[in-house]
Short mmCIF file of C-alpha atoms in Angstrom, two decimals:
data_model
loop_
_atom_site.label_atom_id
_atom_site.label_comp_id
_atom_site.label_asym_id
_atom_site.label_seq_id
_atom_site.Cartn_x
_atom_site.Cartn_y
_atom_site.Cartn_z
CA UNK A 844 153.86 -173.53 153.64
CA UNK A 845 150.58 -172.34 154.30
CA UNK A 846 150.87 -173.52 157.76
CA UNK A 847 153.61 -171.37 158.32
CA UNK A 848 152.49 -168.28 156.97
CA UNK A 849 149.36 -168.53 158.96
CA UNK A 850 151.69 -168.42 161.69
CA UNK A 851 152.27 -164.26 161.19
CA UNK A 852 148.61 -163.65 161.36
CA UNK A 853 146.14 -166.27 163.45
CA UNK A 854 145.67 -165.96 167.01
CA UNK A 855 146.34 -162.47 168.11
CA UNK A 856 143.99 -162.90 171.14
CA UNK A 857 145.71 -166.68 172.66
CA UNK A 858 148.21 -166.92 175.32
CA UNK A 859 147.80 -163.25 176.79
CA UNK A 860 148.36 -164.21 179.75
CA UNK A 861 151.81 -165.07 179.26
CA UNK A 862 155.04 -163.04 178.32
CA UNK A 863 155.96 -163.15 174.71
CA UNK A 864 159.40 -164.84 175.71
CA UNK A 865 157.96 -167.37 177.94
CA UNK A 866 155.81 -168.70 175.03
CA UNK A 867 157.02 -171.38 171.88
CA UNK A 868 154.20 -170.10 170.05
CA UNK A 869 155.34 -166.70 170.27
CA UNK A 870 154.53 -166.28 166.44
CA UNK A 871 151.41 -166.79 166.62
CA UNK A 872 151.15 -163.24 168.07
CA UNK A 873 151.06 -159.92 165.73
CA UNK A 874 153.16 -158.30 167.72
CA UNK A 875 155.55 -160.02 167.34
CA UNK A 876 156.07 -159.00 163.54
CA UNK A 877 158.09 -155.99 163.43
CA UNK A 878 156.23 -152.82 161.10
CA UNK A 879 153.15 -154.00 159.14
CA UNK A 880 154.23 -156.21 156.12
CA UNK A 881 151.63 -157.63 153.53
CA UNK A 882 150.89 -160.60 152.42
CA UNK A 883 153.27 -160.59 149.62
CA UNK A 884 156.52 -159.84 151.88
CA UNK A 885 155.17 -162.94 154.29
CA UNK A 886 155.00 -165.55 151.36
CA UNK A 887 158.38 -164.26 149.93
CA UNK A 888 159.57 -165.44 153.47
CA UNK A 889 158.63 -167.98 153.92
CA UNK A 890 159.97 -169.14 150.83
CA UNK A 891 163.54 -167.64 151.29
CA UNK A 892 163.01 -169.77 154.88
CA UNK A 893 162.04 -172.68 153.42
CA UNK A 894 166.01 -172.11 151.57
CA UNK A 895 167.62 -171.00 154.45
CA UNK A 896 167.98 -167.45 153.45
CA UNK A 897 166.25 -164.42 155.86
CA UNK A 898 163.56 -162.92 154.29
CA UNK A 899 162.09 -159.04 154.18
CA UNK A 900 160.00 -159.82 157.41
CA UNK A 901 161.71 -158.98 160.94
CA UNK A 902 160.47 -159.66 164.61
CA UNK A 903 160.89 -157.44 167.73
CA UNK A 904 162.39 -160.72 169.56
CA UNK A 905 165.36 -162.18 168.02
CA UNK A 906 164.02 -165.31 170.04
CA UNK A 907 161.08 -164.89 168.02
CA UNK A 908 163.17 -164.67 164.92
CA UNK A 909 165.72 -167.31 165.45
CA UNK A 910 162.47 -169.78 165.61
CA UNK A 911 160.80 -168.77 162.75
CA UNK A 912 163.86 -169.66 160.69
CA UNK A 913 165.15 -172.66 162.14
CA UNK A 914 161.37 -174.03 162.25
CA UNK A 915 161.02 -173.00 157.79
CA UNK A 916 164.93 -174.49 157.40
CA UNK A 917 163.75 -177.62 159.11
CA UNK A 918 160.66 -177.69 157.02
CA UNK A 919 162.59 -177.19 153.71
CA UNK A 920 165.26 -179.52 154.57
CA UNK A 921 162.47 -182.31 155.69
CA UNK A 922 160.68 -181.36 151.89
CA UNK A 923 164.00 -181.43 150.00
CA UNK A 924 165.26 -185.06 151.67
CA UNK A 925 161.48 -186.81 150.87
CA UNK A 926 161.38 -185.36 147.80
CA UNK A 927 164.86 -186.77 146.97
CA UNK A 928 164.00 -190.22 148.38
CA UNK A 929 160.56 -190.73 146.22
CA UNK A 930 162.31 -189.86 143.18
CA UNK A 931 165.64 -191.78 143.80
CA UNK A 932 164.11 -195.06 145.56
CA UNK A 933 164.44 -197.89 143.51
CA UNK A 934 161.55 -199.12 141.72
CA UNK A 935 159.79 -202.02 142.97
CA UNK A 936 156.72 -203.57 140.40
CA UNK A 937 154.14 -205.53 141.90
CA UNK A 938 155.44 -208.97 140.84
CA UNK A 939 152.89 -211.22 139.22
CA UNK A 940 153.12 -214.23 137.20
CA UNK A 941 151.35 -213.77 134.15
CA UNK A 942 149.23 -216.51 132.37
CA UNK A 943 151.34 -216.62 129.59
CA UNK A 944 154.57 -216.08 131.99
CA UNK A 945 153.50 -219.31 133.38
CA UNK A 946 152.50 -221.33 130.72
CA UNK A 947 156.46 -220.87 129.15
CA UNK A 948 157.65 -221.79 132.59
CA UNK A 949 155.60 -225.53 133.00
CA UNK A 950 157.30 -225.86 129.07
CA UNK A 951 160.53 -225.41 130.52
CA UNK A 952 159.70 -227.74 133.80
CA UNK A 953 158.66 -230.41 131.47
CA UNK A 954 161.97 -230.25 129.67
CA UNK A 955 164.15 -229.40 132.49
CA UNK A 956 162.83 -229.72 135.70
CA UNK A 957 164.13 -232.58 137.12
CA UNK A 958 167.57 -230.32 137.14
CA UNK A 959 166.67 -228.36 140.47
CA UNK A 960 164.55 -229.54 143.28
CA UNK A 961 162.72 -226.09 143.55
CA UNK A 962 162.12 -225.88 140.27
CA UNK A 963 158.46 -226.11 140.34
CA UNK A 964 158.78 -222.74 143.06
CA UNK A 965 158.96 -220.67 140.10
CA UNK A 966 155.18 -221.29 139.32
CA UNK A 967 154.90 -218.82 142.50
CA UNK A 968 152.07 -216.56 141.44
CA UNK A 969 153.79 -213.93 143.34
CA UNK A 970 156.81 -213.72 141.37
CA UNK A 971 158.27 -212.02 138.31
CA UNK A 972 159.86 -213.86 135.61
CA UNK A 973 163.12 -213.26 133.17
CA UNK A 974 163.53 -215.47 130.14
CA UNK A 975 166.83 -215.46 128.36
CA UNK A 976 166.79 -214.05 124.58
CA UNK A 977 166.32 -217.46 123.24
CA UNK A 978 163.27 -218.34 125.42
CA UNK A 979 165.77 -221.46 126.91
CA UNK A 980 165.96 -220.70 130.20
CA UNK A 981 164.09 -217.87 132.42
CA UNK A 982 165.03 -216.90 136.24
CA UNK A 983 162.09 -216.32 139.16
CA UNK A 984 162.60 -212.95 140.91
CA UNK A 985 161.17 -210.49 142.94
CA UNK A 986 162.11 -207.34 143.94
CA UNK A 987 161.80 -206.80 148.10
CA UNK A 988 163.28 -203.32 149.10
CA UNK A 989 165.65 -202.55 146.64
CA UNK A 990 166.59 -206.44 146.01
CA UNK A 991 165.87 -208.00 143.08
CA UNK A 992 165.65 -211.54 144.61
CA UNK A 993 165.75 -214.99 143.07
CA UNK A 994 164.97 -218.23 144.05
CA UNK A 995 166.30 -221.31 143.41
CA UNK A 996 168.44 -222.31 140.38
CA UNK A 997 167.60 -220.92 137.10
CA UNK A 998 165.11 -222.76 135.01
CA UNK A 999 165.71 -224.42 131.85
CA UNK A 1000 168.43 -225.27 129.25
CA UNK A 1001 171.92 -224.78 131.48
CA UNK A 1002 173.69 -223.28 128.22
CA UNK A 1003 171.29 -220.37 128.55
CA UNK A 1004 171.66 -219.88 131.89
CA UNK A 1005 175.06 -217.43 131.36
CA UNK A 1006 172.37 -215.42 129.01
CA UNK A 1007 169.56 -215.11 131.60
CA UNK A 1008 172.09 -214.45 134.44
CA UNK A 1009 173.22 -211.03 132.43
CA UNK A 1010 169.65 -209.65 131.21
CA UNK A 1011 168.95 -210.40 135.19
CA UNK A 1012 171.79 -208.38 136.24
CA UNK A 1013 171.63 -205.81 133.42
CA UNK A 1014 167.71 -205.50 134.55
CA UNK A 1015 168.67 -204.66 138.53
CA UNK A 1016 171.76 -202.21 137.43
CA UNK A 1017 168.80 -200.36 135.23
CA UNK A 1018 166.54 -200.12 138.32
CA UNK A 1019 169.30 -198.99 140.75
CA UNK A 1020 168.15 -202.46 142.33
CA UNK A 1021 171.31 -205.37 144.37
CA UNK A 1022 170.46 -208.65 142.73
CA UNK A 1023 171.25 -211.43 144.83
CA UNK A 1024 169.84 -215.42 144.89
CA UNK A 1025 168.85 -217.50 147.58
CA UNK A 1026 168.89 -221.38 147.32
CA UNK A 1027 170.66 -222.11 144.60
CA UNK A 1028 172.92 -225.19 143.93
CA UNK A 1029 176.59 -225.34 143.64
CA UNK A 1030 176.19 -226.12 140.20
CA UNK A 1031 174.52 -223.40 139.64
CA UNK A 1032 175.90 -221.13 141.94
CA UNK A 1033 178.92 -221.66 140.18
CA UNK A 1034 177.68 -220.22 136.70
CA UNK A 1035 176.43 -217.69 139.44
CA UNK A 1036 179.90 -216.79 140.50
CA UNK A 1037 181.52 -216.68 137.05
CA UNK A 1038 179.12 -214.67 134.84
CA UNK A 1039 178.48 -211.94 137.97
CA UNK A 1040 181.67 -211.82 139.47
CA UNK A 1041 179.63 -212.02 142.55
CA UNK A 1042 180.57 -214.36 145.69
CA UNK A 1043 178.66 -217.01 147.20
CA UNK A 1044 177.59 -218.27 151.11
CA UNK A 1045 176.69 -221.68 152.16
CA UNK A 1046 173.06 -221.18 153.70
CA UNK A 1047 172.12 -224.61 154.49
CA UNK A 1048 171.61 -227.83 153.19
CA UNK A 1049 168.50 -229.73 151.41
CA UNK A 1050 167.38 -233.11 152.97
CA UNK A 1051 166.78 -235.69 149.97
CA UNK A 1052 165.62 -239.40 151.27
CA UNK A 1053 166.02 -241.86 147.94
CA UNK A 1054 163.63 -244.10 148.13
CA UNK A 1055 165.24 -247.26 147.22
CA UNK A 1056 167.59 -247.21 149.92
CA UNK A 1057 164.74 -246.45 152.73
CA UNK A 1058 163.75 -248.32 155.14
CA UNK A 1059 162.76 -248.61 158.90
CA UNK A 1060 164.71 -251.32 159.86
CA UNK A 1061 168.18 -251.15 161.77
CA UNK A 1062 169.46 -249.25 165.35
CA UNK A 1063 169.67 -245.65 163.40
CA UNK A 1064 165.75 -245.67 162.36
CA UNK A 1065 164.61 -247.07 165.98
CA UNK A 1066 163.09 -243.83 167.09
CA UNK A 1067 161.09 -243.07 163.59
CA UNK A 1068 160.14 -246.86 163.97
CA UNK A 1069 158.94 -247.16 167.17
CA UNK A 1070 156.37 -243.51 166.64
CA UNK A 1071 155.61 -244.49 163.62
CA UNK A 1072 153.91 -247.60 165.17
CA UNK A 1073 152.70 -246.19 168.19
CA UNK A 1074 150.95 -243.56 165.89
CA UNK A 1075 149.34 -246.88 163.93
CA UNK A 1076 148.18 -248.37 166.74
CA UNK A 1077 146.92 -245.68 168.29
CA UNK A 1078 144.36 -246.26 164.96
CA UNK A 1079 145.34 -243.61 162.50
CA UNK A 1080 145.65 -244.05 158.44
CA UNK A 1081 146.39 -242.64 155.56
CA UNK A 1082 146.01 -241.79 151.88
CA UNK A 1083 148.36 -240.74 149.27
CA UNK A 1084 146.77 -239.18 145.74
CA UNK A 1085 147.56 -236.64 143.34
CA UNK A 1086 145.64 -233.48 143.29
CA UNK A 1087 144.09 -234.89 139.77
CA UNK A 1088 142.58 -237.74 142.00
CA UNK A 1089 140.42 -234.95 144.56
CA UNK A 1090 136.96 -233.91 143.89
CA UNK A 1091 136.22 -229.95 144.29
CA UNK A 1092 134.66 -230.54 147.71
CA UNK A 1093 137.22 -232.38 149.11
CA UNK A 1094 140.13 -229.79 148.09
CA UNK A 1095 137.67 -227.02 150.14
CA UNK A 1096 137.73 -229.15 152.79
CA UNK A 1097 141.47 -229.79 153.04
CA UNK A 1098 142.29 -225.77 152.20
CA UNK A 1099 140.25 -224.86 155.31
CA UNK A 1100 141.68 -227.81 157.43
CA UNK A 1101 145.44 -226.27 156.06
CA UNK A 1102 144.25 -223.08 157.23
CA UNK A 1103 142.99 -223.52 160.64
CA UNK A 1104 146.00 -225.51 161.65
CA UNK A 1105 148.56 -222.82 160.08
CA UNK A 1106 150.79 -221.55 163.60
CA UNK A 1107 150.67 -218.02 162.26
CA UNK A 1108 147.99 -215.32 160.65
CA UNK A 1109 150.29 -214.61 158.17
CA UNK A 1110 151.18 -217.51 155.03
CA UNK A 1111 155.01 -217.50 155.18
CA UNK A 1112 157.13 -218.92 152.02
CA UNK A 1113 159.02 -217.65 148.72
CA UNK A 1114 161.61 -219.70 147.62
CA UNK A 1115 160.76 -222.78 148.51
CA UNK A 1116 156.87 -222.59 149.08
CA UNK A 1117 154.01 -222.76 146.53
CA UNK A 1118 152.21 -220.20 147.42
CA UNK A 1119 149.23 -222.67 146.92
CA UNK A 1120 146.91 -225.90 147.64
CA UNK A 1121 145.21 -228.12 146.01
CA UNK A 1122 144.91 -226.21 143.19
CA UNK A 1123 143.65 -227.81 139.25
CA UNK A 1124 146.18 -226.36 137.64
CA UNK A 1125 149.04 -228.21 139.89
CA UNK A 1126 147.26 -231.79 138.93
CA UNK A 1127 150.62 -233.47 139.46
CA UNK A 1128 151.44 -232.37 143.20
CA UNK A 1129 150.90 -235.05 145.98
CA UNK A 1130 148.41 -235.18 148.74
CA UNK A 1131 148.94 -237.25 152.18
CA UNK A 1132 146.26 -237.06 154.63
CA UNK A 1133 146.11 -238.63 157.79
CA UNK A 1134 143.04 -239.75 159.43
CA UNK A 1135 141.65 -240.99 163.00
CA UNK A 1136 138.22 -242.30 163.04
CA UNK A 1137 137.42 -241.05 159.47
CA UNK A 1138 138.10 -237.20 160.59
CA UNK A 1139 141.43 -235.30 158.86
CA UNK A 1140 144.10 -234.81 161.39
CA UNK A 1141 147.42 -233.90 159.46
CA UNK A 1142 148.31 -233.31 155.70
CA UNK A 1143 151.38 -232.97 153.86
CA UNK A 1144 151.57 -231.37 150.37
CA UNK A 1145 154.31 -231.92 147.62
CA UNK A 1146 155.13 -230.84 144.39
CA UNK A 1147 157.17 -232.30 141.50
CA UNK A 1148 160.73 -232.65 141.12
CA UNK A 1149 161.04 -233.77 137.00
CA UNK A 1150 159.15 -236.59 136.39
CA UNK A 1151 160.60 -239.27 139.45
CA UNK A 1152 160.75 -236.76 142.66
CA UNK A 1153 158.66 -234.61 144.71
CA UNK A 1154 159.54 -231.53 147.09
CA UNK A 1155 157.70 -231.53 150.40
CA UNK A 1156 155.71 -227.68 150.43
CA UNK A 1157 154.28 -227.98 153.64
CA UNK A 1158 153.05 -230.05 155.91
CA UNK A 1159 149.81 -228.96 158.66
CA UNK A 1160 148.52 -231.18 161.59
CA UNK A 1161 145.86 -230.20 163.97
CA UNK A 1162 147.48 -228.96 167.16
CA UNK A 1163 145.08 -231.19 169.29
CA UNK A 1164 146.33 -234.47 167.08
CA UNK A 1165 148.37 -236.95 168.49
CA UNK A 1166 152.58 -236.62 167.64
CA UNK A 1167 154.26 -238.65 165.32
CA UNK A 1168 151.93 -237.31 162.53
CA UNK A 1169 154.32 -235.86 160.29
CA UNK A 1170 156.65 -238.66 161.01
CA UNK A 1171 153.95 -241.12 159.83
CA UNK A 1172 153.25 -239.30 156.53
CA UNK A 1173 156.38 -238.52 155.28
CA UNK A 1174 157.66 -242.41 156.35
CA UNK A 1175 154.16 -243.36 154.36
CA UNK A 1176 154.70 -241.37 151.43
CA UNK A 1177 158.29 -242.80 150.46
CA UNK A 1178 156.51 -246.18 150.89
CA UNK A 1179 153.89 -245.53 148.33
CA UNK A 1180 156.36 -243.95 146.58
CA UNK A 1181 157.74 -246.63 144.14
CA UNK A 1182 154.28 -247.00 143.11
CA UNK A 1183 154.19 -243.75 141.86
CA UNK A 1184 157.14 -244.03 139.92
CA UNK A 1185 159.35 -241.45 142.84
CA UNK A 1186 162.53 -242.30 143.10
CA UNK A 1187 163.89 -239.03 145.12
CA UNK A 1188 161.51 -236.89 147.76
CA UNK A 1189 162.86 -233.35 149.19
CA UNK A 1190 162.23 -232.94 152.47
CA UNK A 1191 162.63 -229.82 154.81
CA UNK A 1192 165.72 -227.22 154.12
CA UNK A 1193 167.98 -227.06 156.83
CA UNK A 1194 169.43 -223.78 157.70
CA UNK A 1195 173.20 -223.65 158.21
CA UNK A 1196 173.28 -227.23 159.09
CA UNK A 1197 176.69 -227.80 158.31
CA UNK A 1198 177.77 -225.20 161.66
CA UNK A 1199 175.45 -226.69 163.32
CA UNK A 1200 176.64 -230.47 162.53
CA UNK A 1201 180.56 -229.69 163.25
CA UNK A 1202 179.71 -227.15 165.97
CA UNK A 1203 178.98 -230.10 167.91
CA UNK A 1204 181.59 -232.71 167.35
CA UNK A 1205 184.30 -232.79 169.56
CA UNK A 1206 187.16 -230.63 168.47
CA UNK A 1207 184.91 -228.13 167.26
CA UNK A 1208 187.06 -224.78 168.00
CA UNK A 1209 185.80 -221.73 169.82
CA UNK A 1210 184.64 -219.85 166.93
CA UNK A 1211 182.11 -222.28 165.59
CA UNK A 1212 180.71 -223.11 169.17
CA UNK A 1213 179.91 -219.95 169.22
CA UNK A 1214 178.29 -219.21 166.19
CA UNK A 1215 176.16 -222.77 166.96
CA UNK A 1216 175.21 -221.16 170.13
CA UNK A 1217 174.03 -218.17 167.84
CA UNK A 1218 171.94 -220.71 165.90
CA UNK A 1219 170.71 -222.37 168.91
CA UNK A 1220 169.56 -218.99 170.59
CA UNK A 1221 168.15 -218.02 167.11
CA UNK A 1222 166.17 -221.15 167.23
CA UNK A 1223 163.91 -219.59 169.90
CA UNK A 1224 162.07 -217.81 166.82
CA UNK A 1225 163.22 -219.53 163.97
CA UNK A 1226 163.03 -223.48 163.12
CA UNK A 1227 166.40 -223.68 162.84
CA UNK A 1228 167.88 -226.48 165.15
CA UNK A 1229 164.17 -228.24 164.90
CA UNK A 1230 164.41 -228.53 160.80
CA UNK A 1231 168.14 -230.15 161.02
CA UNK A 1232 167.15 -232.61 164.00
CA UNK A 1233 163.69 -233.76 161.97
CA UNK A 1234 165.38 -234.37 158.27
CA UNK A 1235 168.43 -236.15 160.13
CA UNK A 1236 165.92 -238.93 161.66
CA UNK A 1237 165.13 -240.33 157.67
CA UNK A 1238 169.18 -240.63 157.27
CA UNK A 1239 169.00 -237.95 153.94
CA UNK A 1240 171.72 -236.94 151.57
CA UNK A 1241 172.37 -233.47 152.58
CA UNK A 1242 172.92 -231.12 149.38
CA UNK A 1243 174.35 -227.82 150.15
CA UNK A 1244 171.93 -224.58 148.82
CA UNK A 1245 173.88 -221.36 148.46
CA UNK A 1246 173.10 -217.57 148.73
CA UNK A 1247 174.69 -215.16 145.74
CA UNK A 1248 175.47 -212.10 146.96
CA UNK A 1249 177.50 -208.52 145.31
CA UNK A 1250 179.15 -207.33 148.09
CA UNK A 1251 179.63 -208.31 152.10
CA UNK A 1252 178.34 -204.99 153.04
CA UNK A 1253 175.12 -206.08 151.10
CA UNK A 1254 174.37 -208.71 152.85
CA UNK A 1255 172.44 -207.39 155.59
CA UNK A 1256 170.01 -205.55 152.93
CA UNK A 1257 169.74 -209.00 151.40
CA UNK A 1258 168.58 -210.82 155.26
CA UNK A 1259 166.27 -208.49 155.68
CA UNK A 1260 164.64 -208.10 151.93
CA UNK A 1261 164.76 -212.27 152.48
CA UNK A 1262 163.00 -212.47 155.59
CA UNK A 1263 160.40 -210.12 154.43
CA UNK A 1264 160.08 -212.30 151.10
CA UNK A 1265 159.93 -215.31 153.17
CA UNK A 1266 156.88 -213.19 155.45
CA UNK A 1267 159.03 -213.35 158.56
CA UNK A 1268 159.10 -209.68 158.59
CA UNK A 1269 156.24 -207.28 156.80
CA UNK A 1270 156.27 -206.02 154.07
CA UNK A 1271 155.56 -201.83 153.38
CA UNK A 1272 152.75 -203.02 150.48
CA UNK A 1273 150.54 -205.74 150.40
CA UNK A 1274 151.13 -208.32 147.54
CA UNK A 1275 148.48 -209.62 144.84
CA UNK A 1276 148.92 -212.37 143.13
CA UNK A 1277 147.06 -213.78 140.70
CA UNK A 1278 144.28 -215.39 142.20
CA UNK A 1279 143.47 -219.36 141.01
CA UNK A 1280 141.59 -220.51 138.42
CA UNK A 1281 138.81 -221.76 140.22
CA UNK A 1282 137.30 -218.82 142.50
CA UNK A 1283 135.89 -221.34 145.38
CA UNK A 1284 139.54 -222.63 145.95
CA UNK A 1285 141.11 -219.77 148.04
CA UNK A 1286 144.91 -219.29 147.27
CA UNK A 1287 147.30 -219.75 149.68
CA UNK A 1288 151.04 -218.83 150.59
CA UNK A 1289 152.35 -221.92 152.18
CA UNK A 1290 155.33 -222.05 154.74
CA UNK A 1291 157.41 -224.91 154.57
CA UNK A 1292 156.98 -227.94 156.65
CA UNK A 1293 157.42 -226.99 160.50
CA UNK A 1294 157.47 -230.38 162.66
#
């Protein structure tokens, strides 16, 4: 406003040299200003401009004139709409999991958590927790422009899960925010479904090997065979431990190995990524590291599934190692898994890997060719095609994962608040989650695994 009225009385000596009609800036100039009005009649309007209504001030050019109050209208109009956005934009909290938040959710894991096979993706430390009235069940959100965006199934008792579903929904209709999930199970996408009145969309499918019915032998497993030993032979081992079994030093060592191999700058992962390595409080998670003449070349990370399975949270090779790393560790890990008492390991989610399955089969009609060639071209960016083709080599049993959604119209708000959730696309405001216990092991967001 000040800017404005400065307008009627700075500059009276600029621009002389052109003609008052030739000239934008043609306020700038005294004479332009019909008569000799104070200060008062200038603020009054610009204020009536700001409103759209002429004020007690008149020019000698009606040029002059017409720009003076199109230029205040635009200015009010521009202070009216930001004004009206900041104080009708949906809230969004800076979602951290609290100590205590987190201690209730590892009681409900230990209970429950062989239920869902992202289960322990709750323990997030960038997410916000519900808990139903009772304390039996609790739901993993966060709120990503104007989404209020779970994860996974919800955690605990399943005959608290209708209760939990309506304080979640009851909590996003308070802040003006969509709720939606990504990932959940039909089982619980069903319960989804009933208590929302919401619809749900097949996203993909999880890829879960059971380890008593692996093994490398037989035509189908050739390929994983054959790199598997060519990798061996080639002199390469490994280990397999729990996080309980590493000394301090050697979880430094294998965050800043994770981190120099990670593709991008930026940690990607939400709903099915921990968000962290290594770290003392996650004693139970497993560690495979490959090694080549004593020095690290690849690791894979996992986290419990209940008390017999483990979800793969990422997996990180060095880019000069040989390939047929990740093949090695994951074939090693279900070996040594019986040992461990796993009887079920989660590999990689596969993105609509049902289209891309029957898009391929003979028969397949014209529409789903071409939304497979979508998926394909999509590919380019996104491990789409890759994911599917690497889980299919152990033979898994595909389990569908769905997305919960209000409306169809919302479902673009929902791919985008996803993708920036998942760190495929930035976020407006930098996240901070709570950092870990120990302050020499540096907290990471992990992507999943990327062959």
């Amino acid at each position: 406003m000040l800017l404005v009225t400065s307008t009627f009385t700075a500059g009276a000596g600029r621009c002389a040299s052109r003609p008052l009609h030739h000239h934008p800036a043609s306020a700038l100039r005294p004479r332009a200003v019909a008569g000799h009005p104070g200060v008062a009649d200038r603020l009054e309007h610009v204020l009536l401009g700001l409103a759209g209504v002429e004020g007690p001030v008149t020019f000698t050019s009606e040029r002059v004139s017409d720009l003076v109050y199109f230029s205040l209208l635009a200015l009010g109009t521009l202070t009216a709409v930001t004004t009206l956005d900041l104080a009708l934009r949906p809230e969004r909290p800076n979602a951290v999991l609290s100590v205590d938040d987190e201690r209730r959710l590892r009681g409900l894991l230990d209970r429950h958590g062989e239920r869902d096979s992202l289960g322990y993706f709750a323990l997030r430390r960038d997410k916000s927790v519900l808990f139903s009235p009772s304390g039996k069940a609790a739901i993993a959100y966060r709120v990503v422009s104007g989404v209020m965006l779970a994860s996974g199934d919800p955690l605990g008792d399943r005959e608290a899960w209708p209760a939990v579903i309506r304080a979640f929904t009851a909590e996003a209709r308070r802040h003006a925010w969509v709720p939606a999930v990504i990932g959940c199970g039909e089982t619980a996408g069903e319960v989804w479904t009933r208590e929302t009145g919401m619809s749900a969309l097949e996203l993909g499918d999880e890829a879960v090997v059971e380890v008593a019915g692996f093994t490398l032998e037989g035509r189908a497993m050739r390929n994983v065979r054959q790199m598997v030993n060519r990798v061996e032979r080639a002199g390469h081992t490994c280990r397999v431990r729990r996080v309980a079994d590493l000394g301090d030093d050697e979880r430094v060592r294998l965050q800043q190995a994770a981190d120099a191999w990670r593709g991008t700058q930026t940690e990607r992962g939400y709903s099915m990524a921990l968000g962290r390595f290594c770290d003392p409080e996650d004693p139970a998670c497993l560690v495979v590291t490959a090694h080549r003449n004593g020095k690290l070349v690849a690791l894979q990370h996992y986290v419990p599934w209940g008390p017999h399975g483990i979800s793969l949270d990422l997996m990180r090779r060095d880019r000069a190692a040989d390939p047929g790393l990740n093949e090695l560790l994951i074939v090693k890990t279900l070996q040594a898994a019986p040992s461990l008492g796993i009887t079920q390991v989660l590999l990689n989610f596969a993105m609509f890997r049902a289209a891309l399955a029957r898009g391929e089969r003979l028969g397949a009609g014209p529409v789903l060719r071409a939304w497979r060639g979508v998926l394909l071209f999509l590919s380019h960016w996104f491990q789409i095609e890759s994911l599917y083709r690497f889980n299919a080599k152990f033979r898994p049993i595909w389990e569908p994962r769905f997305v919960v959604y209000p409306n169809a119209r919302d479902l673009p708000r929902i791919g985008v608040s996803a993708l920036q959730a998942e760190a495929f696309l930035p976020l407006t405001r930098p996240l901070r989650p709570r950092p870990a216990s120990l302050p020499l092991l540096l907290p990471h967001r992990r992507t999943r695994a990327s062959p």
